[in-house]
């Protein structure tokens, strides 16, 4: 195992990695920006170093500064968390070139999976079903028109070089395609430095379901079940749960094993997530691979009883994966609510500011386990420069109804005063009949009046 590791991230995920490192006896170095100088998570690190100003490109995305700190502090490895440099193939390659272990997949796998078209072609070649659409970038608007006629409207324009909804446009007809194509190209170029876009069939009534996998250095792979991530707005996830209400035990095993074999066969290593769109007739279609730890990883941890960060570290250190697929057991129902510093009543407008009062939920409610993953504390000023997520509430109970009821009580017990948060939105969602019965799809938040 590593002697010393640098955590190249901030907030709750930095704290999450720091805690697992401490449990494994790994000394840690945490980097921070000037805006995060008093970040609560920094207390958990053995050493802290400022790497730049508040702007992310001058600090958390500053590869030169981060790598210099890692080398000068005698670290053996770098954990990128999620976001920032987590899926940056060039950074992963630079780490290795300097003799540092990058805790994640190899740069070649990040590069391959980061190109959505390359990932789609690779997964189709590995036998996984994909969404009908183009397998190459669109040359121009005429090419887009021709492809859309073959695919059939409505279609979805998507950026080849990234995700998160950037460069994405739903086109119901040719007029919308004519308007949307140049917009999508410009947005993709601005967000990812690459204006390549492609087309997929837009599937109404879809559900977003993903499988968690682990693959060791020797290619042994296991899946740890699925997570349902259908509750979204503007392509950003708000709530995740496992198991999905629409995935049966046999389907989980069959598809999960296929996913694990496919990912391992493509040279992927470490933790990863394979995302699917399930259409209204129950068919699964591959969307993308997230070559990193997911925000919603605690849902899997609580249901399967594993520490995914620990396994990331063990695999990166060259240890064999001692989890066997036939021995993995799934228990109960877990659900995660992202608590953001946003105002749901004002279009989810970000609302950073000073946390004047804070109270975490209890760790047990009506027999359910409650986990609060956050670096927030009273007196901490949430900076406006980064992602608005300030915590995650995760609840695990014997079944979904018990998990939902315990979640309601846990949210009511969570007090964050000084800014608007999404706690009220989640409480309203818990009262929604479609959500409570599990009969929901990707359109719920948009049309639900939350």
Short mmCIF file of C-alpha atoms in Angstrom, two decimals:
data_model
loop_
_atom_site.label_atom_id
_atom_site.label_comp_id
_atom_site.label_asym_id
_atom_site.label_seq_id
_atom_site.Cartn_x
_atom_site.Cartn_y
_atom_site.Cartn_z
CA UNK A 1 0.00 0.00 0.00
CA UNK A 2 1.08 3.61 -0.53
CA UNK A 3 3.06 5.43 2.13
CA UNK A 4 1.87 8.92 1.15
CA UNK A 5 -0.79 10.25 -1.24
CA UNK A 6 -1.90 13.62 -2.59
CA UNK A 7 -5.63 14.37 -2.84
CA UNK A 8 -6.19 16.57 -5.89
CA UNK A 9 -9.69 17.77 -5.06
CA UNK A 10 -11.80 19.67 -2.54
CA UNK A 11 -14.93 19.48 -0.39
CA UNK A 12 -16.76 16.30 0.50
CA UNK A 13 -14.92 14.02 -1.95
CA UNK A 14 -11.55 15.22 -0.65
CA UNK A 15 -12.71 14.46 2.90
CA UNK A 16 -14.02 11.07 1.76
CA UNK A 17 -10.63 10.07 0.31
CA UNK A 18 -8.70 11.50 3.27
CA UNK A 19 -10.71 9.42 5.73
CA UNK A 20 -10.14 6.17 3.86
CA UNK A 21 -6.44 6.93 3.57
CA UNK A 22 -6.26 7.48 7.32
CA UNK A 23 -7.99 4.13 7.96
CA UNK A 24 -5.35 2.45 5.77
CA UNK A 25 -2.43 4.22 7.43
CA UNK A 26 -1.62 6.35 4.37
CA UNK A 27 -0.25 9.83 5.06
CA UNK A 28 -1.96 12.54 3.02
CA UNK A 29 -1.32 15.90 1.39
CA UNK A 30 -4.34 18.04 0.53
CA UNK A 31 -4.07 20.88 -1.96
CA UNK A 32 -6.39 23.88 -1.84
CA UNK A 33 -7.09 27.18 -3.53
CA UNK A 34 -6.91 30.56 -1.81
CA UNK A 35 -10.72 30.54 -1.60
CA UNK A 36 -10.60 27.24 0.28
CA UNK A 37 -7.87 28.22 2.71
CA UNK A 38 -10.18 27.47 5.67
CA UNK A 39 -11.89 24.47 4.08
CA UNK A 40 -13.18 22.13 6.83
CA UNK A 41 -11.92 19.02 5.02
CA UNK A 42 -8.33 20.22 5.31
CA UNK A 43 -8.33 19.31 9.01
CA UNK A 44 -8.29 15.62 7.99
CA UNK A 45 -5.02 15.91 6.02
CA UNK A 46 -1.52 15.47 7.39
CA UNK A 47 -0.21 18.32 5.22
CA UNK A 48 -1.93 21.09 3.26
CA UNK A 49 -0.54 23.20 0.42
CA UNK A 50 -2.09 26.13 -1.46
CA UNK A 51 -1.77 25.66 -5.23
CA UNK A 52 -3.29 28.84 -6.59
CA UNK A 53 -6.00 31.47 -6.59
CA UNK A 54 -9.75 30.92 -6.37
CA UNK A 55 -10.18 30.24 -10.08
CA UNK A 56 -10.24 26.50 -10.74
CA UNK A 57 -7.91 26.79 -13.73
CA UNK A 58 -5.33 28.45 -11.47
CA UNK A 59 -5.62 25.89 -8.66
CA UNK A 60 -7.51 22.58 -8.87
CA UNK A 61 -6.90 22.37 -12.63
CA UNK A 62 -3.31 23.59 -12.39
CA UNK A 63 -1.46 20.39 -13.28
CA UNK A 64 2.02 21.86 -12.91
CA UNK A 65 1.41 23.11 -9.36
CA UNK A 66 -0.32 19.92 -8.22
CA UNK A 67 2.40 17.67 -9.61
CA UNK A 68 5.13 19.85 -8.14
CA UNK A 69 3.52 19.55 -4.70
CA UNK A 70 3.22 15.77 -5.08
CA UNK A 71 6.89 15.41 -5.94
CA UNK A 72 8.22 17.87 -3.36
CA UNK A 73 6.16 16.28 -0.58
CA UNK A 74 7.41 12.79 -1.52
CA UNK A 75 4.01 11.37 -2.44
CA UNK A 76 3.75 8.05 -4.22
CA UNK A 77 0.25 8.47 -5.60
CA UNK A 78 -2.40 11.02 -6.57
CA UNK A 79 -6.15 10.55 -6.06
CA UNK A 80 -8.17 12.90 -8.28
CA UNK A 81 -11.62 12.36 -6.72
CA UNK A 82 -14.28 13.31 -9.27
CA UNK A 83 -14.52 16.39 -11.44
CA UNK A 84 -11.52 18.65 -12.06
CA UNK A 85 -8.69 16.34 -13.27
CA UNK A 86 -10.34 12.99 -12.58
CA UNK A 87 -10.94 12.17 -16.25
CA UNK A 88 -8.03 14.09 -17.72
CA UNK A 89 -5.95 11.58 -19.69
CA UNK A 90 -3.02 13.97 -20.04
CA UNK A 91 -2.84 14.44 -16.25
CA UNK A 92 -2.99 10.69 -15.65
CA UNK A 93 -0.16 10.18 -18.14
CA UNK A 94 1.93 12.94 -16.56
CA UNK A 95 1.55 11.34 -13.15
CA UNK A 96 2.86 8.04 -14.45
CA UNK A 97 5.65 9.76 -16.35
CA UNK A 98 6.86 11.34 -13.11
CA UNK A 99 6.78 8.07 -11.21
CA UNK A 100 3.48 8.75 -9.45
CA UNK A 101 0.56 6.34 -9.37
CA UNK A 102 -2.66 7.82 -10.69
CA UNK A 103 -5.51 6.32 -8.65
CA UNK A 104 -7.87 5.57 -11.50
CA UNK A 105 -7.89 3.94 -14.92
CA UNK A 106 -4.88 4.18 -17.25
CA UNK A 107 -4.61 7.24 -19.45
CA UNK A 108 -5.36 5.17 -22.55
CA UNK A 109 -8.70 4.03 -21.08
CA UNK A 110 -9.61 7.56 -19.96
CA UNK A 111 -8.85 8.86 -23.43
CA UNK A 112 -10.85 6.11 -25.10
CA UNK A 113 -13.87 6.42 -22.81
CA UNK A 114 -13.71 10.23 -22.84
CA UNK A 115 -14.47 10.23 -26.54
CA UNK A 116 -18.18 9.36 -26.46
CA UNK A 117 -18.15 8.10 -30.03
CA UNK A 118 -15.08 5.93 -29.48
CA UNK A 119 -16.66 4.56 -26.29
CA UNK A 120 -19.90 3.83 -28.15
CA UNK A 121 -18.05 2.00 -30.93
CA UNK A 122 -15.98 0.06 -28.41
CA UNK A 123 -18.98 -1.03 -26.35
CA UNK A 124 -20.94 -1.98 -29.46
CA UNK A 125 -17.95 -4.09 -30.49
CA UNK A 126 -17.96 -5.70 -27.06
CA UNK A 127 -21.58 -6.74 -27.53
CA UNK A 128 -23.45 -4.14 -25.47
CA UNK A 129 -26.59 -2.56 -26.99
CA UNK A 130 -26.27 1.11 -27.94
CA UNK A 131 -28.75 3.90 -28.71
CA UNK A 132 -29.51 4.14 -32.45
CA UNK A 133 -27.48 6.97 -33.94
CA UNK A 134 -24.32 7.99 -35.75
CA UNK A 135 -21.03 6.28 -34.89
CA UNK A 136 -18.93 9.18 -36.20
CA UNK A 137 -18.97 12.95 -35.77
CA UNK A 138 -21.30 14.95 -37.98
CA UNK A 139 -19.42 16.70 -40.80
CA UNK A 140 -21.86 19.58 -41.17
CA UNK A 141 -25.54 20.50 -41.02
CA UNK A 142 -26.35 18.62 -44.23
CA UNK A 143 -24.83 15.47 -42.77
CA UNK A 144 -26.92 16.03 -39.61
CA UNK A 145 -30.11 16.42 -41.67
CA UNK A 146 -29.44 13.21 -43.62
CA UNK A 147 -28.63 11.24 -40.48
CA UNK A 148 -31.74 12.51 -38.67
CA UNK A 149 -33.97 11.39 -41.52
CA UNK A 150 -32.56 7.88 -41.21
CA UNK A 151 -32.71 7.77 -37.40
CA UNK A 152 -36.14 9.41 -37.18
CA UNK A 153 -37.20 12.41 -35.09
CA UNK A 154 -36.96 13.34 -32.30
CA UNK A 155 -33.16 13.22 -32.17
CA UNK A 156 -30.54 14.37 -29.68
CA UNK A 157 -27.40 16.29 -30.60
CA UNK A 158 -24.55 15.38 -28.24
CA UNK A 159 -20.95 16.52 -27.78
CA UNK A 160 -18.41 13.82 -28.63
CA UNK A 161 -15.80 15.09 -26.17
CA UNK A 162 -17.81 15.42 -22.96
CA UNK A 163 -21.06 15.19 -21.05
CA UNK A 164 -23.00 16.95 -18.33
CA UNK A 165 -25.51 18.27 -20.85
CA UNK A 166 -22.98 20.59 -22.56
CA UNK A 167 -23.50 20.68 -26.31
CA UNK A 168 -26.72 18.70 -26.00
CA UNK A 169 -29.88 19.68 -27.89
CA UNK A 170 -33.19 17.84 -28.35
CA UNK A 171 -34.51 18.33 -31.86
CA UNK A 172 -38.14 17.44 -32.54
CA UNK A 173 -38.00 18.27 -36.24
CA UNK A 174 -35.72 19.55 -38.98
CA UNK A 175 -36.31 23.20 -38.02
CA UNK A 176 -35.10 22.50 -34.48
CA UNK A 177 -32.08 20.67 -35.90
CA UNK A 178 -31.17 23.65 -38.10
CA UNK A 179 -31.33 25.92 -35.03
CA UNK A 180 -29.71 23.50 -32.64
CA UNK A 181 -26.75 22.26 -34.68
CA UNK A 182 -24.61 25.45 -34.63
CA UNK A 183 -25.54 26.05 -30.97
CA UNK A 184 -24.44 22.56 -29.98
CA UNK A 185 -21.17 22.89 -31.89
CA UNK A 186 -20.37 26.25 -30.25
CA UNK A 187 -21.22 25.00 -26.77
CA UNK A 188 -19.18 21.81 -27.20
CA UNK A 189 -16.20 23.83 -28.45
CA UNK A 190 -16.46 26.22 -25.52
CA UNK A 191 -16.87 23.50 -22.88
CA UNK A 192 -14.45 20.86 -24.16
CA UNK A 193 -12.25 22.54 -26.75
CA UNK A 194 -13.76 20.20 -29.34
CA UNK A 195 -16.84 21.08 -31.37
CA UNK A 196 -17.50 17.56 -32.65
CA UNK A 197 -21.13 16.48 -32.18
CA UNK A 198 -23.12 13.40 -33.12
CA UNK A 199 -26.76 12.32 -33.26
CA UNK A 200 -28.74 9.78 -31.29
CA UNK A 201 -32.39 8.84 -31.27
CA UNK A 202 -34.22 10.63 -28.44
CA UNK A 203 -36.00 7.97 -26.41
CA UNK A 204 -39.11 9.21 -24.61
CA UNK A 205 -39.96 7.85 -21.17
CA UNK A 206 -36.38 6.78 -20.49
CA UNK A 207 -34.70 5.93 -17.21
CA UNK A 208 -31.02 6.47 -16.43
CA UNK A 209 -29.46 3.33 -14.94
CA UNK A 210 -25.77 2.68 -14.36
CA UNK A 211 -23.63 -0.28 -13.29
CA UNK A 212 -20.66 -0.01 -10.93
CA UNK A 213 -17.64 -2.12 -11.85
CA UNK A 214 -14.20 -2.85 -10.39
CA UNK A 215 -11.35 -4.24 -12.51
CA UNK A 216 -7.92 -5.15 -11.14
CA UNK A 217 -4.51 -5.05 -12.81
CA UNK A 218 -4.89 -8.58 -14.15
CA UNK A 219 -8.29 -7.92 -15.71
CA UNK A 220 -10.44 -9.60 -13.08
CA UNK A 221 -13.74 -7.73 -13.04
CA UNK A 222 -16.88 -7.67 -10.92
CA UNK A 223 -20.02 -5.60 -10.99
CA UNK A 224 -21.57 -4.23 -7.79
CA UNK A 225 -25.09 -3.83 -9.09
CA UNK A 226 -26.96 -0.92 -10.58
CA UNK A 227 -27.91 2.56 -9.48
CA UNK A 228 -30.97 4.43 -10.72
CA UNK A 229 -30.13 8.08 -11.52
CA UNK A 230 -33.30 9.14 -13.31
CA UNK A 231 -34.21 12.10 -11.06
CA UNK A 232 -32.39 14.89 -12.90
CA UNK A 233 -32.75 18.46 -14.07
CA UNK A 234 -30.76 19.92 -16.97
CA UNK A 235 -28.97 16.55 -17.21
CA UNK A 236 -27.66 16.93 -13.64
CA UNK A 237 -28.44 14.15 -11.18
CA UNK A 238 -30.32 15.02 -7.99
CA UNK A 239 -31.28 11.65 -6.49
CA UNK A 240 -29.79 8.17 -6.92
CA UNK A 241 -30.97 4.84 -5.54
CA UNK A 242 -30.23 1.14 -5.61
CA UNK A 243 -31.73 -1.21 -6.55
CA UNK A 244 -33.70 0.26 -9.44
CA UNK A 245 -37.43 -0.37 -9.23
CA UNK A 246 -37.38 -1.67 -12.81
CA UNK A 247 -34.38 -4.04 -12.73
CA UNK A 248 -35.01 -7.62 -11.66
CA UNK A 249 -32.48 -9.93 -10.03
CA UNK A 250 -31.89 -12.00 -13.15
CA UNK A 251 -31.53 -8.96 -15.40
CA UNK A 252 -29.08 -7.41 -12.92
CA UNK A 253 -26.86 -10.50 -13.00
CA UNK A 254 -26.97 -11.03 -16.75
CA UNK A 255 -26.38 -7.41 -17.74
CA UNK A 256 -23.98 -6.73 -14.89
CA UNK A 257 -21.72 -9.61 -15.85
CA UNK A 258 -21.80 -8.57 -19.51
CA UNK A 259 -20.81 -5.05 -18.53
CA UNK A 260 -17.93 -6.21 -16.34
CA UNK A 261 -16.57 -8.50 -19.08
CA UNK A 262 -16.88 -5.79 -21.72
CA UNK A 263 -15.07 -3.14 -19.67
CA UNK A 264 -12.26 -5.51 -18.65
CA UNK A 265 -11.85 -6.67 -22.23
CA UNK A 266 -11.26 -3.09 -23.37
CA UNK A 267 -8.29 -2.67 -21.03
CA UNK A 268 -10.13 -0.68 -18.37
CA UNK A 269 -8.75 -0.89 -14.82
CA UNK A 270 -9.83 0.40 -11.37
CA UNK A 271 -13.36 1.65 -10.55
CA UNK A 272 -15.73 2.75 -13.29
CA UNK A 273 -19.39 3.22 -14.10
CA UNK A 274 -21.20 2.18 -17.26
CA UNK A 275 -24.31 4.25 -17.92
CA UNK A 276 -27.41 3.09 -19.78
CA UNK A 277 -30.69 4.55 -20.91
CA UNK A 278 -33.58 2.14 -20.35
CA UNK A 279 -36.39 2.91 -22.77
CA UNK A 280 -40.12 2.56 -22.13
CA UNK A 281 -40.24 -1.02 -23.44
CA UNK A 282 -37.52 -2.14 -21.00
CA UNK A 283 -34.59 -2.28 -23.43
CA UNK A 284 -31.17 -1.06 -22.26
CA UNK A 285 -28.94 1.15 -24.43
CA UNK A 286 -25.33 2.04 -23.58
CA UNK A 287 -24.66 5.78 -23.16
CA UNK A 288 -21.17 6.28 -21.73
CA UNK A 289 -18.47 5.16 -19.30
CA UNK A 290 -17.50 7.39 -16.39
CA UNK A 291 -13.81 6.62 -15.90
CA UNK A 292 -13.72 7.69 -12.26
CA UNK A 293 -15.45 7.45 -8.92
CA UNK A 294 -19.05 8.65 -9.13
CA UNK A 295 -20.67 11.20 -6.82
CA UNK A 296 -23.30 8.56 -5.99
CA UNK A 297 -20.84 5.80 -5.03
CA UNK A 298 -22.07 5.68 -1.38
CA UNK A 299 -25.36 4.16 -2.59
CA UNK A 300 -23.44 1.09 -3.75
CA UNK A 301 -21.21 1.06 -0.67
CA UNK A 302 -24.15 0.91 1.71
CA UNK A 303 -25.99 -1.75 -0.26
CA UNK A 304 -23.01 -4.03 -0.91
CA UNK A 305 -20.90 -3.28 2.17
CA UNK A 306 -17.67 -2.29 0.44
CA UNK A 307 -15.46 0.80 0.54
CA UNK A 308 -15.02 1.77 -3.10
CA UNK A 309 -12.27 4.29 -2.35
CA UNK A 310 -10.34 1.58 -0.51
CA UNK A 311 -10.67 -0.69 -3.54
CA UNK A 312 -9.53 2.11 -5.82
CA UNK A 313 -6.41 2.43 -3.70
CA UNK A 314 -5.77 -1.31 -3.41
CA UNK A 315 -6.13 -1.86 -7.16
CA UNK A 316 -3.90 1.15 -7.92
CA UNK A 317 -1.29 -0.29 -5.52
CA UNK A 318 -1.30 -3.54 -7.50
CA UNK A 319 -3.30 -5.71 -5.15
CA UNK A 320 -5.53 -8.40 -6.69
CA UNK A 321 -9.29 -8.05 -6.49
CA UNK A 322 -10.36 -10.60 -3.90
CA UNK A 323 -14.08 -9.98 -4.45
CA UNK A 324 -15.75 -12.84 -6.30
CA UNK A 325 -18.93 -12.15 -8.24
CA UNK A 326 -20.80 -15.14 -6.81
CA UNK A 327 -20.03 -14.01 -3.26
CA UNK A 328 -21.22 -10.40 -3.60
CA UNK A 329 -24.45 -9.88 -1.66
CA UNK A 330 -26.92 -7.04 -2.13
CA UNK A 331 -28.81 -5.89 0.95
CA UNK A 332 -31.87 -3.68 1.33
CA UNK A 333 -32.43 -0.36 -0.41
CA UNK A 334 -30.16 2.72 -0.46
CA UNK A 335 -30.97 6.20 -1.68
CA UNK A 336 -28.88 9.38 -1.97
CA UNK A 337 -30.04 12.99 -2.05
CA UNK A 338 -27.64 15.66 -3.30
CA UNK A 339 -27.86 18.76 -1.13
CA UNK A 340 -26.83 21.77 -3.19
CA UNK A 341 -26.53 25.43 -2.31
CA UNK A 342 -29.23 26.26 -4.85
CA UNK A 343 -32.70 27.78 -4.79
CA UNK A 344 -35.17 25.33 -6.37
CA UNK A 345 -37.86 28.02 -6.30
CA UNK A 346 -35.72 30.26 -8.51
CA UNK A 347 -34.71 27.84 -11.24
CA UNK A 348 -32.09 26.17 -9.03
CA UNK A 349 -30.05 29.37 -8.95
CA UNK A 350 -26.75 28.84 -7.06
CA UNK A 351 -26.82 30.50 -3.64
CA UNK A 352 -23.36 30.30 -2.01
CA UNK A 353 -22.74 32.09 1.27
CA UNK A 354 -21.98 31.79 4.96
CA UNK A 355 -23.31 28.76 6.82
CA UNK A 356 -24.64 30.38 9.98
CA UNK A 357 -26.15 27.22 11.49
CA UNK A 358 -25.60 23.55 10.71
CA UNK A 359 -26.96 20.33 12.15
CA UNK A 360 -26.37 16.91 10.57
CA UNK A 361 -29.04 14.20 10.67
CA UNK A 362 -28.77 11.34 13.21
CA UNK A 363 -26.93 8.21 12.08
CA UNK A 364 -29.97 5.95 12.76
CA UNK A 365 -33.65 6.59 12.10
CA UNK A 366 -36.32 3.91 12.61
CA UNK A 367 -33.76 1.15 12.11
CA UNK A 368 -32.35 2.71 8.92
CA UNK A 369 -28.70 3.74 8.57
CA UNK A 370 -28.15 7.39 7.72
CA UNK A 371 -24.89 8.73 6.27
CA UNK A 372 -24.09 12.40 5.79
CA UNK A 373 -21.14 12.95 3.42
CA UNK A 374 -20.16 16.59 3.62
CA UNK A 375 -17.38 18.94 4.67
CA UNK A 376 -19.81 21.68 5.74
CA UNK A 377 -19.75 23.22 9.20
CA UNK A 378 -21.15 26.35 10.82
CA UNK A 379 -19.02 29.39 10.08
CA UNK A 380 -17.78 28.10 6.72
CA UNK A 381 -18.42 30.39 3.78
CA UNK A 382 -19.34 28.41 0.68
CA UNK A 383 -17.32 29.97 -2.16
CA UNK A 384 -19.05 30.84 -5.44
CA UNK A 385 -16.25 29.52 -7.65
CA UNK A 386 -17.02 25.80 -7.69
CA UNK A 387 -19.81 23.22 -7.92
CA UNK A 388 -22.81 24.02 -5.73
CA UNK A 389 -23.09 20.59 -4.08
CA UNK A 390 -22.38 20.88 -0.36
CA UNK A 391 -23.36 17.44 0.89
CA UNK A 392 -25.00 14.10 0.25
CA UNK A 393 -27.58 12.41 2.45
CA UNK A 394 -27.59 8.63 2.03
CA UNK A 395 -30.13 6.35 3.70
CA UNK A 396 -30.09 2.53 3.79
CA UNK A 397 -33.08 0.49 4.99
CA UNK A 398 -34.57 -2.97 4.62
CA UNK A 399 -36.74 -1.96 1.64
CA UNK A 400 -37.67 1.08 -0.45
CA UNK A 401 -40.74 2.24 1.53
CA UNK A 402 -38.71 2.21 4.76
CA UNK A 403 -35.82 3.99 3.04
CA UNK A 404 -38.15 6.72 1.73
CA UNK A 405 -39.77 7.29 5.12
CA UNK A 406 -36.41 7.40 6.91
CA UNK A 407 -35.14 9.77 4.21
CA UNK A 408 -37.99 12.16 4.89
CA UNK A 409 -37.18 12.25 8.60
CA UNK A 410 -33.44 12.59 7.92
CA UNK A 411 -33.98 15.53 5.57
CA UNK A 412 -36.22 17.21 8.13
CA UNK A 413 -33.44 16.80 10.71
CA UNK A 414 -30.78 18.35 8.46
CA UNK A 415 -30.36 22.07 9.13
CA UNK A 416 -28.24 24.29 6.89
CA UNK A 417 -29.03 27.94 7.57
CA UNK A 418 -27.60 30.91 5.67
CA UNK A 419 -28.48 29.97 2.11
CA UNK A 420 -31.09 28.26 0.00
CA UNK A 421 -30.63 24.49 -0.42
CA UNK A 422 -32.31 21.65 -2.28
CA UNK A 423 -33.59 20.02 0.93
CA UNK A 424 -37.09 21.42 0.36
CA UNK A 425 -37.12 20.09 -3.19
CA UNK A 426 -36.26 16.60 -1.95
CA UNK A 427 -39.04 16.69 0.63
CA UNK A 428 -41.53 17.65 -2.07
CA UNK A 429 -40.20 14.87 -4.29
CA UNK A 430 -40.77 12.35 -1.49
CA UNK A 431 -44.43 13.36 -1.52
CA UNK A 432 -44.79 12.79 -5.26
CA UNK A 433 -46.88 9.71 -6.09
CA UNK A 434 -44.93 8.75 -9.21
CA UNK A 435 -41.66 8.81 -7.33
CA UNK A 436 -43.02 7.01 -4.28
CA UNK A 437 -44.43 4.18 -6.40
CA UNK A 438 -41.31 3.96 -8.57
CA UNK A 439 -43.22 4.74 -11.78
CA UNK A 440 -41.17 7.73 -12.91
CA UNK A 441 -38.90 8.67 -15.81
CA UNK A 442 -36.45 11.39 -16.86
CA UNK A 443 -39.26 13.91 -17.43
CA UNK A 444 -40.55 13.87 -13.84
CA UNK A 445 -38.71 16.93 -12.49
CA UNK A 446 -39.36 18.97 -15.64
CA UNK A 447 -43.11 18.44 -15.54
CA UNK A 448 -43.58 17.82 -11.83
CA UNK A 449 -43.91 21.40 -10.60
CA UNK A 450 -41.38 20.99 -7.81
#
